[in-house]
Amino acid sequence: MASKNKLNKDEMEKLLLNLLRGATNNDLDFIDKKLFDQKMITRNEFYQLRGTANNVYMRIMDTVRIMLGKSEDTINKFGELLFSRQTKPDLFIPKQGNNTQSAEKVTFPLRYEMNKSPHGIAAIFKQELFDNGPSRPGTTKDTEKLSALFTTLNYEVQVHSSLTKAGILWEITKYSKVTNHDYYDSFICVFLCHGMRELEPNKDSDHSATFIQARDGELDQKLIYDHFTSKNCPSLSDKPKIFFIEACRGASLTNITDFKSDLFRSCAIQSELSNYLIAFASPCNNASIWDDEEGSWFIQNLVEEFASSYKNNDVQSMLTDVKRRVLERVIHDQQGKAKAQQSIVLDGLQKLMYFTS
């Protein structure tokens, strides 16, 4: 007989968020360690949670998102741990001053509204041909797969082929200044292209000085992102803006034995890019692998994961699985060393994003 106390996912999410309400970074440090010590989370998940230590809100949301992906038994143990915080405050480091009182006033919105049809525009920039460089085989296959996926996800797909720098900026400007996103829930933009990374001293943001290749030269990605801030595109204010960048950002691949746990976390994102999510096929100075016939590893795995999981899972969770899928694919160099590609996600979303209402 089914338990009458069994909650659905949304109800469980709300309950866990309420139990975490008012937690400080010290509280969350304690929770992370408890979860890891009791084998409720993996080492990679532990470092992922510690990777957002400068943002209490994001840590709480990431903790709940990760735990909702666990078994019912593990979720129940997690709930018991959080409930003990409510009944036995001495388990946690005491809060100072009025932190608790002010934190109690914070509300935690669960998810973005995705009620409109279509949900938004999915713009695909298919940069296959270049004036002064080799073409990019496999781009057509990636475009076909993404177009089919976004149609299934209820987006209006618009494809732009081999544009110049001016052509790309013109289309981006139209999306930010002409398109009325009041009729949509979100915006998706994909670049399939060559790319490069120009290292700058004293710069540690993963998306600074990152360029994509237009047909006639390099284009700084920041020029693209800036078009969709709340100031420059008010109709997308507080709505998710998703960018997928399938491009090399260097020439290297990482030895399997060199991977460190901190490489798996989502990177911090600048505050002006709130409600953005930017997923790169590879980190700075690393290559992205593609097949002339089947397309790129990143897009292949993204399409497979989203197509199979979008009805039940949020975008952030699915991208975690995409990163795992990409990392599990291995090639060997001429010396026989195993090499792998890792994907990077810059997550500035303020809520969970589902493709279902």
Tab-separated table of N, CA, C and O in Angstrom, residues 123-191:
chain	number	residue	atom	x	y	z
A	123	ALA	N	17.779	30.302	-31.382
A	123	ALA	CA	18.583	30.794	-32.506
A	123	ALA	C	19.858	29.973	-32.625
A	123	ALA	O	20.626	29.866	-31.668
A	124	ILE	N	20.077	29.382	-33.779
A	124	ILE	CA	21.271	28.568	-34.019
A	124	ILE	C	22.137	29.273	-35.059
A	124	ILE	O	21.697	29.510	-36.193
A	125	PHE	N	23.352	29.623	-34.668
A	125	PHE	CA	24.309	30.239	-35.581
A	125	PHE	C	25.251	29.141	-36.073
A	125	PHE	O	26.136	28.694	-35.347
A	126	LYS	N	25.006	28.724	-37.297
A	126	LYS	CA	25.719	27.607	-37.918
A	126	LYS	C	26.883	28.167	-38.731
A	126	LYS	O	26.765	28.486	-39.900
A	127	GLN	N	28.034	28.286	-38.074
A	127	GLN	CA	29.212	28.887	-38.717
A	127	GLN	C	30.073	27.765	-39.306
A	127	GLN	O	30.977	27.254	-38.661
A	128	GLU	N	29.798	27.409	-40.527
A	128	GLU	CA	30.459	26.264	-41.169
A	128	GLU	C	31.555	26.681	-42.145
A	128	GLU	O	32.560	25.987	-42.300
A	129	LEU	N	31.379	27.835	-42.805
A	129	LEU	CA	32.322	28.290	-43.828
A	129	LEU	C	33.014	29.564	-43.378
A	129	LEU	O	32.412	30.427	-42.730
A	130	PHE	N	34.303	29.685	-43.737
A	130	PHE	CA	35.113	30.811	-43.281
A	130	PHE	C	35.947	31.332	-44.447
A	130	PHE	O	36.431	30.558	-45.285
A	131	ASP	N	36.139	32.657	-44.485
A	131	ASP	CA	36.872	33.272	-45.591
A	131	ASP	C	38.346	32.899	-45.578
A	131	ASP	O	38.958	32.724	-46.637
A	132	ASN	N	38.941	32.796	-44.393
A	132	ASN	CA	40.387	32.566	-44.302
A	132	ASN	C	40.713	31.403	-43.387
A	132	ASN	O	41.609	31.485	-42.540
A	133	GLY	N	39.997	30.322	-43.523
A	133	GLY	CA	40.256	29.157	-42.690
A	133	GLY	C	39.475	27.956	-43.174
A	133	GLY	O	38.625	28.070	-44.071
A	134	PRO	N	39.767	26.809	-42.584
A	134	PRO	CA	39.083	25.581	-43.004
A	134	PRO	C	37.615	25.593	-42.609
A	134	PRO	O	37.214	26.271	-41.663
A	135	SER	N	36.825	24.845	-43.360
A	135	SER	CA	35.419	24.712	-43.007
A	135	SER	C	35.293	23.856	-41.746
A	135	SER	O	36.284	23.326	-41.232
A	136	ARG	N	34.089	23.702	-41.268
A	136	ARG	CA	33.862	22.975	-40.024
A	136	ARG	C	32.911	21.807	-40.298
A	136	ARG	O	31.689	21.926	-40.127
A	137	PRO	N	33.444	20.657	-40.712
A	137	PRO	CA	32.590	19.501	-41.001
A	137	PRO	C	31.837	19.051	-39.747
A	137	PRO	O	32.334	19.169	-38.638
A	138	GLY	N	30.646	18.546	-39.947
A	138	GLY	CA	29.840	18.087	-38.824
A	138	GLY	C	28.866	19.126	-38.308
A	138	GLY	O	27.955	18.806	-37.542
A	139	THR	N	29.039	20.382	-38.717
A	139	THR	CA	28.166	21.450	-38.234
A	139	THR	C	26.724	21.250	-38.693
A	139	THR	O	25.778	21.511	-37.941
A	140	THR	N	26.559	20.780	-39.932
A	140	THR	CA	25.209	20.532	-40.432
A	140	THR	C	24.498	19.468	-39.608
A	140	THR	O	23.313	19.598	-39.284
A	141	LYS	N	25.215	18.409	-39.255
A	141	LYS	CA	24.618	17.342	-38.442
A	141	LYS	C	24.206	17.879	-37.065
A	141	LYS	O	23.119	17.573	-36.574
A	142	ASP	N	25.073	18.674	-36.444
A	142	ASP	CA	24.723	19.281	-35.151
A	142	ASP	C	23.465	20.140	-35.278
A	142	ASP	O	22.582	20.110	-34.412
A	143	THR	N	23.387	20.906	-36.361
A	143	THR	CA	22.243	21.788	-36.576
A	143	THR	C	20.959	20.987	-36.722
A	143	THR	O	19.918	21.343	-36.150
A	144	GLU	N	21.017	19.914	-37.469
A	144	GLU	CA	19.830	19.074	-37.672
A	144	GLU	C	19.346	18.485	-36.346
A	144	GLU	O	18.146	18.486	-36.046
A	145	LYS	N	20.286	17.983	-35.550
A	145	LYS	CA	19.918	17.373	-34.268
A	145	LYS	C	19.343	18.407	-33.305
A	145	LYS	O	18.336	18.154	-32.623
A	146	LEU	N	19.970	19.577	-33.239
A	146	LEU	CA	19.487	20.621	-32.338
A	146	LEU	C	18.123	21.150	-32.780
A	146	LEU	O	17.245	21.407	-31.939
A	147	SER	N	17.934	21.313	-34.084
A	147	SER	CA	16.648	21.810	-34.589
A	147	SER	C	15.517	20.865	-34.205
A	147	SER	O	14.436	21.301	-33.761
A	148	ALA	N	15.757	19.570	-34.355
A	148	ALA	CA	14.742	18.584	-33.984
A	148	ALA	C	14.478	18.616	-32.478
A	148	ALA	O	13.325	18.553	-32.032
A	149	LEU	N	15.546	18.735	-31.681
A	149	LEU	CA	15.387	18.773	-30.224
A	149	LEU	C	14.586	19.992	-29.790
A	149	LEU	O	13.613	19.881	-29.026
A	150	PHE	N	14.978	21.182	-30.266
A	150	PHE	CA	14.317	22.401	-29.819
A	150	PHE	C	12.861	22.454	-30.282
A	150	PHE	O	12.003	23.027	-29.594
A	151	THR	N	12.573	21.871	-31.426
A	151	THR	CA	11.178	21.778	-31.868
A	151	THR	C	10.374	20.920	-30.896
A	151	THR	O	9.262	21.277	-30.501
A	152	THR	N	10.965	19.798	-30.487
A	152	THR	CA	10.312	18.938	-29.501
A	152	THR	C	10.100	19.672	-28.180
A	152	THR	O	9.081	19.486	-27.511
A	153	LEU	N	11.047	20.518	-27.807
A	153	LEU	CA	10.956	21.264	-26.551
A	153	LEU	C	10.039	22.483	-26.653
A	153	LEU	O	9.915	23.243	-25.699
A	154	ASN	N	9.406	22.646	-27.811
A	154	ASN	CA	8.441	23.728	-28.039
A	154	ASN	C	9.101	25.097	-28.158
A	154	ASN	O	8.681	26.076	-27.537
A	155	TYR	N	10.155	25.157	-28.969
A	155	TYR	CA	10.802	26.419	-29.305
A	155	TYR	C	10.669	26.684	-30.800
A	155	TYR	O	10.583	25.744	-31.604
A	156	GLU	N	10.661	27.964	-31.145
A	156	GLU	CA	10.689	28.368	-32.551
A	156	GLU	C	12.147	28.424	-33.001
A	156	GLU	O	12.909	29.274	-32.539
A	157	VAL	N	12.550	27.522	-33.869
A	157	VAL	CA	13.951	27.393	-34.279
A	157	VAL	C	14.240	28.319	-35.454
A	157	VAL	O	13.514	28.336	-36.453
A	158	GLN	N	15.312	29.094	-35.333
A	158	GLN	CA	15.759	29.970	-36.414
A	158	GLN	C	17.257	29.737	-36.639
A	158	GLN	O	18.048	29.885	-35.703
A	159	VAL	N	17.634	29.349	-37.857
A	159	VAL	CA	19.019	28.993	-38.176
A	159	VAL	C	19.639	30.085	-39.039
A	159	VAL	O	19.046	30.537	-40.013
A	160	HIS	N	20.855	30.492	-38.666
A	160	HIS	CA	21.620	31.482	-39.429
A	160	HIS	C	22.932	30.830	-39.867
A	160	HIS	O	23.657	30.273	-39.033
A	161	SER	N	23.251	30.923	-41.136
A	161	SER	CA	24.379	30.167	-41.684
A	161	SER	C	25.543	31.064	-42.081
A	161	SER	O	25.366	32.014	-42.860
A	162	SER	N	26.722	30.753	-41.543
A	162	SER	CA	28.018	31.332	-41.959
A	162	SER	C	27.961	32.850	-42.101
A	162	SER	O	28.303	33.401	-43.143
A	163	LEU	N	27.565	33.529	-41.038
A	163	LEU	CA	27.463	34.988	-41.069
A	163	LEU	C	28.800	35.662	-40.774
A	163	LEU	O	29.674	35.089	-40.121
A	164	THR	N	28.929	36.889	-41.219
A	164	THR	CA	30.076	37.723	-40.862
A	164	THR	C	29.887	38.248	-39.445
A	164	THR	O	28.829	38.083	-38.831
A	165	LYS	N	30.916	38.916	-38.925
A	165	LYS	CA	30.796	39.535	-37.595
A	165	LYS	C	29.621	40.514	-37.572
A	165	LYS	O	28.815	40.494	-36.637
A	166	ALA	N	29.538	41.342	-38.583
A	166	ALA	CA	28.450	42.310	-38.645
A	166	ALA	C	27.102	41.606	-38.762
A	166	ALA	O	26.111	42.033	-38.163
A	167	GLY	N	27.070	40.516	-39.519
A	167	GLY	CA	25.824	39.771	-39.683
A	167	GLY	C	25.351	39.156	-38.377
A	167	GLY	O	24.158	39.183	-38.051
A	168	ILE	N	26.290	38.594	-37.613
A	168	ILE	CA	25.933	38.017	-36.316
A	168	ILE	C	25.411	39.094	-35.379
A	168	ILE	O	24.342	38.936	-34.754
A	169	LEU	N	26.116	40.215	-35.278
A	169	LEU	CA	25.701	41.278	-34.373
A	169	LEU	C	24.365	41.887	-34.798
A	169	LEU	O	23.563	42.290	-33.951
A	170	TRP	N	24.111	41.934	-36.097
A	170	TRP	CA	22.831	42.442	-36.576
A	170	TRP	C	21.685	41.532	-36.130
A	170	TRP	O	20.667	42.001	-35.629
A	171	GLU	N	21.860	40.224	-36.293
A	171	GLU	CA	20.814	39.290	-35.874
A	171	GLU	C	20.627	39.314	-34.353
A	171	GLU	O	19.502	39.282	-33.851
A	172	ILE	N	21.738	39.389	-33.629
A	172	ILE	CA	21.658	39.451	-32.166
A	172	ILE	C	20.937	40.716	-31.727
A	172	ILE	O	20.108	40.709	-30.800
A	173	THR	N	21.231	41.828	-32.385
A	173	THR	CA	20.567	43.090	-32.056
A	173	THR	C	19.072	42.996	-32.297
A	173	THR	O	18.263	43.499	-31.500
A	174	LYS	N	18.673	42.348	-33.367
A	174	LYS	CA	17.238	42.188	-33.635
A	174	LYS	C	16.570	41.353	-32.549
A	174	LYS	O	15.446	41.662	-32.130
A	175	TYR	N	17.261	40.300	-32.092
A	175	TYR	CA	16.691	39.477	-31.024
A	175	TYR	C	16.528	40.267	-29.728
A	175	TYR	O	15.588	40.049	-28.962
A	176	SER	N	17.463	41.180	-29.464
A	176	SER	CA	17.410	41.923	-28.204
A	176	SER	C	16.548	43.180	-28.280
A	176	SER	O	15.917	43.562	-27.292
A	177	LYS	N	16.483	43.822	-29.457
A	177	LYS	CA	15.811	45.111	-29.558
A	177	LYS	C	14.473	45.056	-30.292
A	177	LYS	O	13.602	45.895	-30.040
A	178	VAL	N	14.295	44.091	-31.193
A	178	VAL	CA	13.079	44.047	-32.011
A	178	VAL	C	12.109	42.978	-31.525
A	178	VAL	O	10.912	43.209	-31.393
A	179	THR	N	12.640	41.794	-31.248
A	179	THR	CA	11.777	40.699	-30.802
A	179	THR	C	11.141	41.045	-29.450
A	179	THR	O	11.831	41.479	-28.534
A	180	ASN	N	9.839	40.836	-29.350
A	180	ASN	CA	9.137	41.067	-28.087
A	180	ASN	C	9.068	39.746	-27.323
A	180	ASN	O	8.224	38.887	-27.599
A	181	HIS	N	9.947	39.604	-26.339
A	181	HIS	CA	10.014	38.355	-25.579
A	181	HIS	C	8.928	38.278	-24.502
A	181	HIS	O	8.890	37.290	-23.759
A	182	ASP	N	8.061	39.284	-24.437
A	182	ASP	CA	6.918	39.192	-23.533
A	182	ASP	C	6.040	37.997	-23.892
A	182	ASP	O	5.330	37.451	-23.038
A	183	TYR	N	6.075	37.604	-25.145
A	183	TYR	CA	5.271	36.473	-25.602
A	183	TYR	C	5.949	35.132	-25.334
A	183	TYR	O	5.385	34.079	-25.651
A	184	TYR	N	7.169	35.161	-24.775
A	184	TYR	CA	7.943	33.941	-24.574
A	184	TYR	C	8.373	33.802	-23.118
A	184	TYR	O	8.348	34.752	-22.341
A	185	ASP	N	8.812	32.594	-22.779
A	185	ASP	CA	9.300	32.303	-21.424
A	185	ASP	C	10.810	32.454	-21.302
A	185	ASP	O	11.323	32.640	-20.192
A	186	SER	N	11.541	32.334	-22.420
A	186	SER	CA	13.003	32.223	-22.338
A	186	SER	C	13.602	32.465	-23.713
A	186	SER	O	12.879	32.710	-24.694
A	187	PHE	N	14.919	32.380	-23.778
A	187	PHE	CA	15.635	32.544	-25.049
A	187	PHE	C	16.817	31.588	-25.064
A	187	PHE	O	17.536	31.453	-24.067
A	188	ILE	N	17.005	30.893	-26.188
A	188	ILE	CA	18.138	29.984	-26.357
A	188	ILE	C	18.953	30.442	-27.556
A	188	ILE	O	18.393	30.800	-28.602
A	189	CYS	N	20.263	30.435	-27.411
A	189	CYS	CA	21.155	30.820	-28.502
A	189	CYS	C	22.308	29.827	-28.567
A	189	CYS	O	22.942	29.525	-27.547
A	190	VAL	N	22.581	29.313	-29.763
A	190	VAL	CA	23.626	28.310	-29.954
A	190	VAL	C	24.621	28.811	-30.996
A	190	VAL	O	24.219	29.322	-32.050
A	191	PHE	N	25.910	28.648	-30.703
A	191	PHE	CA	26.945	28.925	-31.688
A	191	PHE	C	27.707	27.638	-31.982
A	191	PHE	O	28.257	27.000	-31.079
